[in-house]
Amino acid sequence: MNVGLIQNTYSGITNGKGALQSAKTNSDNAKFSELIERLQKQNDGRGTLSSSQIAQDGRLNGDYSTSFAGTFSSEKDKNALPVGAAANQANSNVKTKTIDKTSVLYEKSLELENFFVKQMLSEMRKTVLKSQESDFAQQTYEDMLFDEYATAMTKNAGFGLADQIYLSLV
């Protein structure tokens, strides 16, 4: 089949706009390629960053919720007594262990407690009747708000679950 015939047929179908669209696409592709080359050659001293340089260890990029890093930093937090449920020993003959609340293990224990508190709050929210349906943005905001509530509760309420987790792992 003749290529010219195909081009004439295509041009006839699109009223001559096919060639114009093809030329625009080729021009855009050339400009984009030129931009990519310039950016790759450019060295303004910034270099490139990996995600491990941007995000804290164990956190995802884009995770903007409050973390537990640096929550406990005083000297007395290095030898703290357990609180909440962890302080209630069933056997009074067992020596009470101390907790290093400045350690990474305790921070991860707090994150696990925070997960459980988030689940508890999520189930509690399901029981509340709403007068109107909420849109996606409102649901997202409420989820973020309740995540922060869970974090604040974990830091301040003294449930003791993180202490129990820490003591069982030490």
PDB file of N, CA, C and O in Angstrom, residues 92-135:
ATOM      1  N   SER A  92       3.900  -9.790  93.708  1.00  0.00           N
ATOM      2  CA  SER A  92       4.639  -8.745  94.426  1.00  0.00           C
ATOM      3  C   SER A  92       6.079  -9.140  94.700  1.00  0.00           C
ATOM      4  O   SER A  92       6.889  -8.310  95.079  1.00  0.00           O
ATOM      5  N   ASN A  93       6.434 -10.420  94.524  1.00  0.00           N
ATOM      6  CA  ASN A  93       7.799 -10.888  94.763  1.00  0.00           C
ATOM      7  C   ASN A  93       8.723 -10.627  93.571  1.00  0.00           C
ATOM      8  O   ASN A  93       9.931 -10.765  93.700  1.00  0.00           O
ATOM      9  N   VAL A  94       8.160 -10.266  92.449  1.00  0.00           N
ATOM     10  CA  VAL A  94       8.958 -10.006  91.255  1.00  0.00           C
ATOM     11  C   VAL A  94       9.511  -8.588  91.337  1.00  0.00           C
ATOM     12  O   VAL A  94       8.779  -7.639  91.636  1.00  0.00           O
ATOM     13  N   LYS A  95      10.821  -8.461  91.099  1.00  0.00           N
ATOM     14  CA  LYS A  95      11.465  -7.147  91.148  1.00  0.00           C
ATOM     15  C   LYS A  95      10.987  -6.311  89.958  1.00  0.00           C
ATOM     16  O   LYS A  95      10.967  -6.774  88.823  1.00  0.00           O
ATOM     17  N   THR A  96      10.614  -5.074  90.222  1.00  0.00           N
ATOM     18  CA  THR A  96      10.150  -4.172  89.169  1.00  0.00           C
ATOM     19  C   THR A  96      11.325  -3.759  88.297  1.00  0.00           C
ATOM     20  O   THR A  96      12.362  -3.328  88.805  1.00  0.00           O
ATOM     21  N   LYS A  97      11.168  -3.897  87.010  1.00  0.00           N
ATOM     22  CA  LYS A  97      12.213  -3.505  86.071  1.00  0.00           C
ATOM     23  C   LYS A  97      12.041  -2.038  85.699  1.00  0.00           C
ATOM     24  O   LYS A  97      10.937  -1.496  85.746  1.00  0.00           O
ATOM     25  N   THR A  98      13.150  -1.422  85.309  1.00  0.00           N
ATOM     26  CA  THR A  98      13.081  -0.038  84.848  1.00  0.00           C
ATOM     27  C   THR A  98      13.064  -0.017  83.326  1.00  0.00           C
ATOM     28  O   THR A  98      13.441  -0.980  82.663  1.00  0.00           O
ATOM     29  N   ILE A  99      12.624   1.104  82.793  1.00  0.00           N
ATOM     30  CA  ILE A  99      12.461   1.264  81.347  1.00  0.00           C
ATOM     31  C   ILE A  99      13.327   2.425  80.889  1.00  0.00           C
ATOM     32  O   ILE A  99      13.334   3.498  81.510  1.00  0.00           O
ATOM     33  N   ASP A 100      14.038   2.225  79.777  1.00  0.00           N
ATOM     34  CA  ASP A 100      14.795   3.306  79.146  1.00  0.00           C
ATOM     35  C   ASP A 100      13.891   3.930  78.087  1.00  0.00           C
ATOM     36  O   ASP A 100      13.803   3.449  76.956  1.00  0.00           O
ATOM     37  N   LYS A 101      13.196   4.995  78.463  1.00  0.00           N
ATOM     38  CA  LYS A 101      12.235   5.625  77.557  1.00  0.00           C
ATOM     39  C   LYS A 101      12.900   6.423  76.445  1.00  0.00           C
ATOM     40  O   LYS A 101      12.227   6.882  75.536  1.00  0.00           O
ATOM     41  N   THR A 102      14.221   6.591  76.532  1.00  0.00           N
ATOM     42  CA  THR A 102      14.939   7.302  75.470  1.00  0.00           C
ATOM     43  C   THR A 102      15.405   6.370  74.360  1.00  0.00           C
ATOM     44  O   THR A 102      15.913   6.826  73.341  1.00  0.00           O
ATOM     45  N   SER A 103      15.216   5.068  74.523  1.00  0.00           N
ATOM     46  CA  SER A 103      15.721   4.098  73.544  1.00  0.00           C
ATOM     47  C   SER A 103      14.821   4.002  72.310  1.00  0.00           C
ATOM     48  O   SER A 103      13.634   4.366  72.348  1.00  0.00           O
ATOM     49  N   VAL A 104      15.388   3.506  71.248  1.00  0.00           N
ATOM     50  CA  VAL A 104      14.649   3.309  69.995  1.00  0.00           C
ATOM     51  C   VAL A 104      13.597   2.217  70.184  1.00  0.00           C
ATOM     52  O   VAL A 104      12.500   2.306  69.638  1.00  0.00           O
ATOM     53  N   LEU A 105      13.918   1.196  70.981  1.00  0.00           N
ATOM     54  CA  LEU A 105      12.957   0.119  71.243  1.00  0.00           C
ATOM     55  C   LEU A 105      11.703   0.663  71.913  1.00  0.00           C
ATOM     56  O   LEU A 105      10.582   0.294  71.555  1.00  0.00           O
ATOM     57  N   TYR A 106      11.874   1.575  72.863  1.00  0.00           N
ATOM     58  CA  TYR A 106      10.697   2.156  73.520  1.00  0.00           C
ATOM     59  C   TYR A 106       9.906   3.026  72.543  1.00  0.00           C
ATOM     60  O   TYR A 106       8.678   3.040  72.569  1.00  0.00           O
ATOM     61  N   GLU A 107      10.615   3.741  71.672  1.00  0.00           N
ATOM     62  CA  GLU A 107       9.934   4.553  70.657  1.00  0.00           C
ATOM     63  C   GLU A 107       9.073   3.674  69.749  1.00  0.00           C
ATOM     64  O   GLU A 107       7.929   4.006  69.440  1.00  0.00           O
ATOM     65  N   LYS A 108       9.614   2.522  69.355  1.00  0.00           N
ATOM     66  CA  LYS A 108       8.849   1.595  68.513  1.00  0.00           C
ATOM     67  C   LYS A 108       7.696   0.976  69.298  1.00  0.00           C
ATOM     68  O   LYS A 108       6.623   0.715  68.743  1.00  0.00           O
ATOM     69  N   SER A 109       7.888   0.762  70.579  1.00  0.00           N
ATOM     70  CA  SER A 109       6.799   0.267  71.434  1.00  0.00           C
ATOM     71  C   SER A 109       5.671   1.285  71.517  1.00  0.00           C
ATOM     72  O   SER A 109       4.489   0.920  71.483  1.00  0.00           O
ATOM     73  N   LEU A 110       6.048   2.562  71.602  1.00  0.00           N
ATOM     74  CA  LEU A 110       5.034   3.621  71.592  1.00  0.00           C
ATOM     75  C   LEU A 110       4.272   3.636  70.266  1.00  0.00           C
ATOM     76  O   LEU A 110       3.059   3.858  70.241  1.00  0.00           O
ATOM     77  N   GLU A 111       4.971   3.414  69.172  1.00  0.00           N
ATOM     78  CA  GLU A 111       4.303   3.389  67.870  1.00  0.00           C
ATOM     79  C   GLU A 111       3.302   2.238  67.786  1.00  0.00           C
ATOM     80  O   GLU A 111       2.221   2.396  67.212  1.00  0.00           O
ATOM     81  N   LEU A 112       3.655   1.084  68.371  1.00  0.00           N
ATOM     82  CA  LEU A 112       2.717  -0.043  68.379  1.00  0.00           C
ATOM     83  C   LEU A 112       1.511   0.270  69.264  1.00  0.00           C
ATOM     84  O   LEU A 112       0.370  -0.009  68.885  1.00  0.00           O
ATOM     85  N   GLU A 113       1.749   0.868  70.424  1.00  0.00           N
ATOM     86  CA  GLU A 113       0.629   1.291  71.276  1.00  0.00           C
ATOM     87  C   GLU A 113      -0.243   2.301  70.533  1.00  0.00           C
ATOM     88  O   GLU A 113      -1.472   2.233  70.587  1.00  0.00           O
ATOM     89  N   ASN A 114       0.394   3.225  69.824  1.00  0.00           N
ATOM     90  CA  ASN A 114      -0.332   4.227  69.050  1.00  0.00           C
ATOM     91  C   ASN A 114      -1.220   3.562  68.000  1.00  0.00           C
ATOM     92  O   ASN A 114      -2.356   3.995  67.771  1.00  0.00           O
ATOM     93  N   PHE A 115      -0.723   2.513  67.366  1.00  0.00           N
ATOM     94  CA  PHE A 115      -1.522   1.786  66.381  1.00  0.00           C
ATOM     95  C   PHE A 115      -2.786   1.212  67.032  1.00  0.00           C
ATOM     96  O   PHE A 115      -3.878   1.321  66.471  1.00  0.00           O
ATOM     97  N   PHE A 116      -2.637   0.627  68.205  1.00  0.00           N
ATOM     98  CA  PHE A 116      -3.801   0.067  68.893  1.00  0.00           C
ATOM     99  C   PHE A 116      -4.792   1.160  69.303  1.00  0.00           C
ATOM    100  O   PHE A 116      -6.007   0.978  69.207  1.00  0.00           O
ATOM    101  N   VAL A 117      -4.282   2.296  69.752  1.00  0.00           N
ATOM    102  CA  VAL A 117      -5.158   3.406  70.130  1.00  0.00           C
ATOM    103  C   VAL A 117      -5.896   3.936  68.899  1.00  0.00           C
ATOM    104  O   VAL A 117      -7.092   4.247  68.960  1.00  0.00           O
ATOM    105  N   LYS A 118      -5.194   4.008  67.756  1.00  0.00           N
ATOM    106  CA  LYS A 118      -5.851   4.433  66.508  1.00  0.00           C
ATOM    107  C   LYS A 118      -6.977   3.487  66.131  1.00  0.00           C
ATOM    108  O   LYS A 118      -8.054   3.912  65.720  1.00  0.00           O
ATOM    109  N   GLN A 119      -6.732   2.191  66.276  1.00  0.00           N
ATOM    110  CA  GLN A 119      -7.768   1.208  65.968  1.00  0.00           C
ATOM    111  C   GLN A 119      -8.962   1.371  66.900  1.00  0.00           C
ATOM    112  O   GLN A 119     -10.109   1.293  66.470  1.00  0.00           O
ATOM    113  N   MET A 120      -8.692   1.605  68.171  1.00  0.00           N
ATOM    114  CA  MET A 120      -9.772   1.807  69.144  1.00  0.00           C
ATOM    115  C   MET A 120     -10.600   3.036  68.776  1.00  0.00           C
ATOM    116  O   MET A 120     -11.837   2.981  68.751  1.00  0.00           O
ATOM    117  N   LEU A 121      -9.921   4.142  68.454  1.00  0.00           N
ATOM    118  CA  LEU A 121     -10.634   5.368  68.078  1.00  0.00           C
ATOM    119  C   LEU A 121     -11.413   5.181  66.780  1.00  0.00           C
ATOM    120  O   LEU A 121     -12.519   5.706  66.626  1.00  0.00           O
ATOM    121  N   SER A 122     -10.853   4.444  65.856  1.00  0.00           N
ATOM    122  CA  SER A 122     -11.529   4.192  64.581  1.00  0.00           C
ATOM    123  C   SER A 122     -12.836   3.432  64.793  1.00  0.00           C
ATOM    124  O   SER A 122     -13.864   3.772  64.202  1.00  0.00           O
ATOM    125  N   GLU A 123     -12.793   2.428  65.645  1.00  0.00           N
ATOM    126  CA  GLU A 123     -14.006   1.666  65.932  1.00  0.00           C
ATOM    127  C   GLU A 123     -15.021   2.512  66.697  1.00  0.00           C
ATOM    128  O   GLU A 123     -16.222   2.401  66.480  1.00  0.00           O
ATOM    129  N   MET A 124     -14.547   3.370  67.556  1.00  0.00           N
ATOM    130  CA  MET A 124     -15.452   4.253  68.299  1.00  0.00           C
ATOM    131  C   MET A 124     -16.124   5.249  67.359  1.00  0.00           C
ATOM    132  O   MET A 124     -17.303   5.566  67.514  1.00  0.00           O
ATOM    133  N   ARG A 125     -15.368   5.754  66.373  1.00  0.00           N
ATOM    134  CA  ARG A 125     -15.926   6.721  65.411  1.00  0.00           C
ATOM    135  C   ARG A 125     -17.044   6.097  64.584  1.00  0.00           C
ATOM    136  O   ARG A 125     -17.975   6.792  64.167  1.00  0.00           O
ATOM    137  N   LYS A 126     -16.951   4.813  64.332  1.00  0.00           N
ATOM    138  CA  LYS A 126     -17.978   4.139  63.522  1.00  0.00           C
ATOM    139  C   LYS A 126     -19.339   4.123  64.216  1.00  0.00           C
ATOM    140  O   LYS A 126     -20.358   3.985  63.560  1.00  0.00           O
ATOM    141  N   THR A 127     -19.338   4.272  65.531  1.00  0.00           N
ATOM    142  CA  THR A 127     -20.603   4.223  66.276  1.00  0.00           C
ATOM    143  C   THR A 127     -21.322   5.564  66.308  1.00  0.00           C
ATOM    144  O   THR A 127     -22.465   5.634  66.727  1.00  0.00           O
ATOM    145  N   VAL A 128     -20.656   6.625  65.871  1.00  0.00           N
ATOM    146  CA  VAL A 128     -21.241   7.963  65.903  1.00  0.00           C
ATOM    147  C   VAL A 128     -22.072   8.179  64.639  1.00  0.00           C
ATOM    148  O   VAL A 128     -21.591   8.003  63.528  1.00  0.00           O
ATOM    149  N   LEU A 129     -23.328   8.561  64.833  1.00  0.00           N
ATOM    150  CA  LEU A 129     -24.193   8.844  63.696  1.00  0.00           C
ATOM    151  C   LEU A 129     -23.916  10.252  63.181  1.00  0.00           C
ATOM    152  O   LEU A 129     -23.793  11.199  63.969  1.00  0.00           O
ATOM    153  N   LYS A 130     -23.848  10.391  61.869  1.00  0.00           N
ATOM    154  CA  LYS A 130     -23.597  11.697  61.265  1.00  0.00           C
ATOM    155  C   LYS A 130     -24.864  12.198  60.612  1.00  0.00           C
ATOM    156  O   LYS A 130     -25.591  11.439  59.986  1.00  0.00           O
ATOM    157  N   SER A 131     -25.094  13.499  60.709  1.00  0.00           N
ATOM    158  CA  SER A 131     -26.318  14.072  60.152  1.00  0.00           C
ATOM    159  C   SER A 131     -26.227  14.256  58.640  1.00  0.00           C
ATOM    160  O   SER A 131     -27.232  14.272  57.954  1.00  0.00           O
ATOM    161  N   GLN A 132     -25.015  14.389  58.126  1.00  0.00           N
ATOM    162  CA  GLN A 132     -24.853  14.555  56.683  1.00  0.00           C
ATOM    163  C   GLN A 132     -23.663  13.737  56.215  1.00  0.00           C
ATOM    164  O   GLN A 132     -22.790  13.414  56.993  1.00  0.00           O
ATOM    165  N   GLU A 133     -23.661  13.411  54.926  1.00  0.00           N
ATOM    166  CA  GLU A 133     -22.546  12.667  54.380  1.00  0.00           C
ATOM    167  C   GLU A 133     -21.364  13.588  54.188  1.00  0.00           C
ATOM    168  O   GLU A 133     -21.514  14.734  53.768  1.00  0.00           O
ATOM    169  N   SER A 134     -20.181  13.099  54.492  1.00  0.00           N
ATOM    170  CA  SER A 134     -18.991  13.931  54.335  1.00  0.00           C
ATOM    171  C   SER A 134     -18.293  13.588  53.034  1.00  0.00           C
ATOM    172  O   SER A 134     -18.370  12.468  52.551  1.00  0.00           O
ATOM    173  N   ASP A 135     -17.613  14.570  52.483  1.00  0.00           N
ATOM    174  CA  ASP A 135     -16.889  14.343  51.239  1.00  0.00           C
ATOM    175  C   ASP A 135     -15.499  13.789  51.542  1.00  0.00           C
ATOM    176  O   ASP A 135     -15.110  13.635  52.696  1.00  0.00           O
TER     177      ASP A 135
END
